[in-house]
Coordinates of N, CA, C and O in Angstrom, one line a residue:
N1163 N 12.7 -2.3 27.0 CA 11.3 -2.6 26.6 C 11.3 -2.4 25.1 O 11.8 -1.4 24.5
K1164 N 10.6 -3.3 24.4 CA 10.5 -3.2 23.0 C 9.1 -3.2 22.5 O 8.8 -3.5 21.3
A1165 N 8.1 -3.0 23.4 CA 6.7 -3.0 23.0 C 6.3 -2.2 21.8 O 5.5 -2.6 21.0
G1166 N 7.0 -1.0 21.7 CA 6.6 -0.2 20.6 C 7.1 -0.7 19.3 O 6.7 -0.2 18.2
T1167 N 8.0 -1.7 19.3 CA 8.5 -2.2 18.0 C 7.7 -3.3 17.4 O 8.0 -3.7 16.3
I1168 N 6.7 -3.8 18.1 CA 5.9 -4.9 17.5 C 4.5 -4.5 17.1 O 3.7 -5.4 16.8
F1169 N 4.2 -3.3 17.0 CA 2.9 -2.8 16.6 C 3.1 -1.9 15.3 O 4.1 -1.2 15.2
P1170 N 2.1 -1.9 14.4 CA 0.9 -2.7 14.4 C 1.1 -4.2 14.2 O 2.1 -4.6 13.7
R1171 N 0.2 -5.0 14.7 CA 0.3 -6.4 14.6 C -1.1 -7.0 14.5 O -2.1 -6.5 15.0
Y1172 N -1.1 -8.2 14.0 CA -2.4 -8.9 13.8 C -2.7 -9.6 15.2 O -1.9 -10.3 15.7
N1173 N -3.9 -9.4 15.7 CA -4.4 -10.1 16.9 C -5.3 -11.2 16.5 O -6.5 -10.9 16.1
A1174 N -4.9 -12.4 16.6 CA -5.7 -13.6 16.2 C -7.0 -13.7 17.0 O -8.1 -14.0 16.5
R1175 N -7.0 -13.3 18.3 CA -8.2 -13.4 19.1 C -9.2 -12.4 18.7 O -10.4 -12.7 18.7
M1176 N -8.8 -11.2 18.3 CA -9.7 -10.2 17.9 C -10.0 -10.3 16.4 O -10.8 -9.6 15.8
H1177 N -9.2 -11.0 15.6 CA -9.3 -11.2 14.2 C -9.1 -9.9 13.4 O -9.8 -9.6 12.5
K1178 N -8.1 -9.1 13.9 CA -7.9 -7.8 13.2 C -6.5 -7.3 13.6 O -5.9 -7.8 14.6
V1179 N -6.0 -6.3 12.9 CA -4.7 -5.7 13.1 C -5.0 -4.6 14.2 O -5.9 -3.8 14.1
I1180 N -4.1 -4.7 15.3 CA -4.3 -3.7 16.3 C -3.1 -2.8 16.4 O -2.0 -3.1 16.0
Q1181 N -3.3 -1.6 16.9 CA -2.2 -0.6 17.1 C -1.8 -0.6 18.5 O -2.4 -1.2 19.4
L1182 N -0.7 0.1 18.8 CA -0.2 0.2 20.2 C -1.2 0.8 21.1 O -1.4 0.4 22.2
S1183 N -1.9 1.8 20.5 CA -3.0 2.4 21.4 C -4.1 1.4 21.8 O -4.6 1.5 22.9
D1184 N -4.4 0.5 20.9 CA -5.4 -0.5 21.2 C -4.9 -1.4 22.4 O -5.6 -1.7 23.3
Q1185 N -3.6 -1.8 22.3 CA -3.0 -2.6 23.3 C -2.9 -1.9 24.7 O -3.2 -2.5 25.7
V1186 N -2.6 -0.6 24.6 CA -2.5 0.2 25.9 C -3.9 0.2 26.5 O -4.0 0.0 27.7
R1187 N -4.9 0.5 25.7 CA -6.3 0.6 26.2 C -6.7 -0.7 26.8 O -7.3 -0.8 27.9
S1188 N -6.4 -1.8 26.1 CA -6.7 -3.2 26.6 C -6.0 -3.5 27.9 O -6.7 -4.0 28.8
C1189 N -4.8 -3.2 28.0 CA -4.1 -3.4 29.3 C -4.7 -2.6 30.5 O -4.8 -3.2 31.6
I1190 N -5.0 -1.4 30.2 CA -5.6 -0.6 31.3 C -7.0 -1.2 31.7 O -7.3 -1.3 32.9
A1191 N -7.8 -1.5 30.7 CA -9.1 -2.0 31.0 C -9.1 -3.4 31.6 O -9.9 -3.6 32.6
N1192 N -8.3 -4.2 31.1 CA -8.3 -5.6 31.6 C -7.4 -6.0 32.7 O -7.7 -6.9 33.5
A1193 N -6.2 -5.3 32.8 CA -5.3 -5.6 33.8 C -5.4 -4.7 35.1 O -5.3 -5.2 36.2
I1194 N -5.7 -3.5 34.8 CA -5.8 -2.5 35.9 C -7.2 -2.3 36.3 O -7.5 -1.9 37.4
H1195 N -8.1 -2.7 35.5 CA -9.6 -2.7 35.7 C -10.1 -1.3 36.0 O -10.9 -1.0 36.9
V1196 N -9.7 -0.3 35.2 CA -10.2 1.0 35.2 C -10.6 1.4 33.8 O -10.2 0.7 32.8
E1197 N -11.4 2.4 33.6 CA -11.8 2.9 32.3 C -10.6 3.3 31.5 O -9.8 4.2 32.0
A1198 N -10.5 2.8 30.3 CA -9.4 3.2 29.4 C -9.6 4.6 28.9 O -10.7 5.0 28.6
P1199 N -8.5 5.3 28.7 CA -8.6 6.6 28.1 C -9.2 6.5 26.7 O -8.9 5.6 26.0
A1200 N -9.9 7.5 26.3 CA -10.5 7.6 25.0 C -9.5 7.7 23.9 O -8.4 8.3 24.1
Y1201 N -9.8 7.1 22.7 CA -8.9 7.3 21.5 C -8.8 8.8 21.2 O -9.8 9.5 21.3
G1202 N -7.6 9.2 20.9 CA -7.3 10.6 20.6 C -7.2 11.5 21.8 O -6.9 12.7 21.7
S1203 N -7.4 11.0 23.0 CA -7.3 11.8 24.2 C -5.8 12.1 24.5 O -4.9 11.4 24.1
E1204 N -5.6 13.2 25.2 CA -4.3 13.6 25.6 C -3.6 12.5 26.5 O -2.4 12.2 26.3
K1205 N -4.4 11.9 27.4 CA -3.8 10.9 28.3 C -3.4 9.6 27.5 O -2.3 9.1 27.7
L1206 N -4.2 9.2 26.5 CA -3.8 8.0 25.7 C -2.6 8.3 24.9 O -1.7 7.5 24.8
N1207 N -2.6 9.5 24.3 CA -1.5 9.9 23.4 C -0.2 10.0 24.2 O 0.9 9.5 23.8
A1208 N -0.3 10.4 25.5 CA 0.9 10.5 26.3 C 1.4 9.1 26.7 O 2.6 8.9 26.7
L1209 N 0.5 8.2 27.0 CA 0.9 6.8 27.3 C 1.6 6.1 26.1 O 2.6 5.5 26.3
V1210 N 1.0 6.3 25.0 CA 1.5 5.7 23.8 C 2.9 6.3 23.4 O 3.8 5.5 23.1
S1211 N 3.0 7.6 23.6 CA 4.3 8.2 23.4 C 5.4 7.7 24.3 O 6.5 7.5 23.9
Y1212 N 5.0 7.5 25.6 CA 5.9 7.0 26.6 C 6.4 5.6 26.3 O 7.6 5.3 26.3
V1213 N 5.4 4.7 26.0 CA 5.8 3.3 25.6 C 6.7 3.3 24.4 O 7.6 2.6 24.3
T1214 N 6.3 4.1 23.4 CA 7.1 4.2 22.2 C 8.5 4.7 22.5 O 9.5 4.2 22.0
S1215 N 8.7 5.7 23.4 CA 10.0 6.2 23.7 C 10.9 5.1 24.4 O 12.1 5.2 24.2
L1216 N 10.3 4.2 25.1 CA 11.1 3.1 25.7 C 11.7 2.2 24.7 O 12.6 1.4 25.0
S1217 N 11.2 2.2 23.5 CA 11.6 1.3 22.4 C 12.6 2.0 21.5 O 13.1 1.4 20.5
Q1218 N 12.9 3.3 21.8 CA 13.8 4.1 20.9 C 15.1 3.3 20.7 O 15.8 2.9 21.7
G1219 N 15.5 3.2 19.4 CA 16.8 2.6 19.1 C 16.7 1.1 18.9 O 17.7 0.4 18.5
K1220 N 15.6 0.5 19.3 CA 15.4 -0.9 19.1 C 14.9 -1.2 17.7 O 14.2 -0.5 17.1
P1221 N 15.3 -2.4 17.1 CA 14.9 -2.7 15.7 C 13.4 -3.1 15.7 O 12.9 -3.6 16.7
I1222 N 12.7 -2.8 14.6 CA 11.4 -3.2 14.4 C 11.3 -4.7 14.5 O 12.2 -5.4 13.9
D1223 N 10.4 -5.3 15.2 CA 10.3 -6.7 15.3 C 8.9 -7.2 14.8 O 8.0 -7.4 15.6
M1224 N 8.8 -7.4 13.5 CA 7.5 -7.7 12.9 C 6.9 -9.0 13.4 O 5.7 -9.2 13.4
G1225 N 7.7 -9.9 13.9 CA 7.1 -11.2 14.4 C 7.1 -11.2 15.9 O 6.8 -12.3 16.5
G1226 N 7.4 -10.1 16.6 CA 7.5 -10.1 18.0 C 6.1 -10.3 18.7 O 5.1 -10.1 18.2
K1227 N 6.2 -10.8 19.9 CA 5.1 -11.1 20.7 C 5.1 -10.2 22.0 O 6.1 -9.9 22.5
P1228 N 3.9 -9.7 22.4 CA 3.8 -8.9 23.6 C 4.3 -9.8 24.8 O 4.0 -11.0 24.9
K1229 N 4.9 -9.1 25.8 CA 5.4 -9.8 27.0 C 4.9 -9.1 28.2 O 4.5 -8.0 28.2

């Protein structure tokens, strides 16, 4: 998994730069259809840390796309 290597990134649909935490919250709200954890919450921080850990050792991919 290289998801942690492509953030921050520009999101053309939202017309702004998004962070990994924004993407995690979006996936939870839109794909799982539950309330996303609040910014700065222990739960969101843990999820972002986990996703980031899956990318450990992978090169930064500035032009990468979410999969």
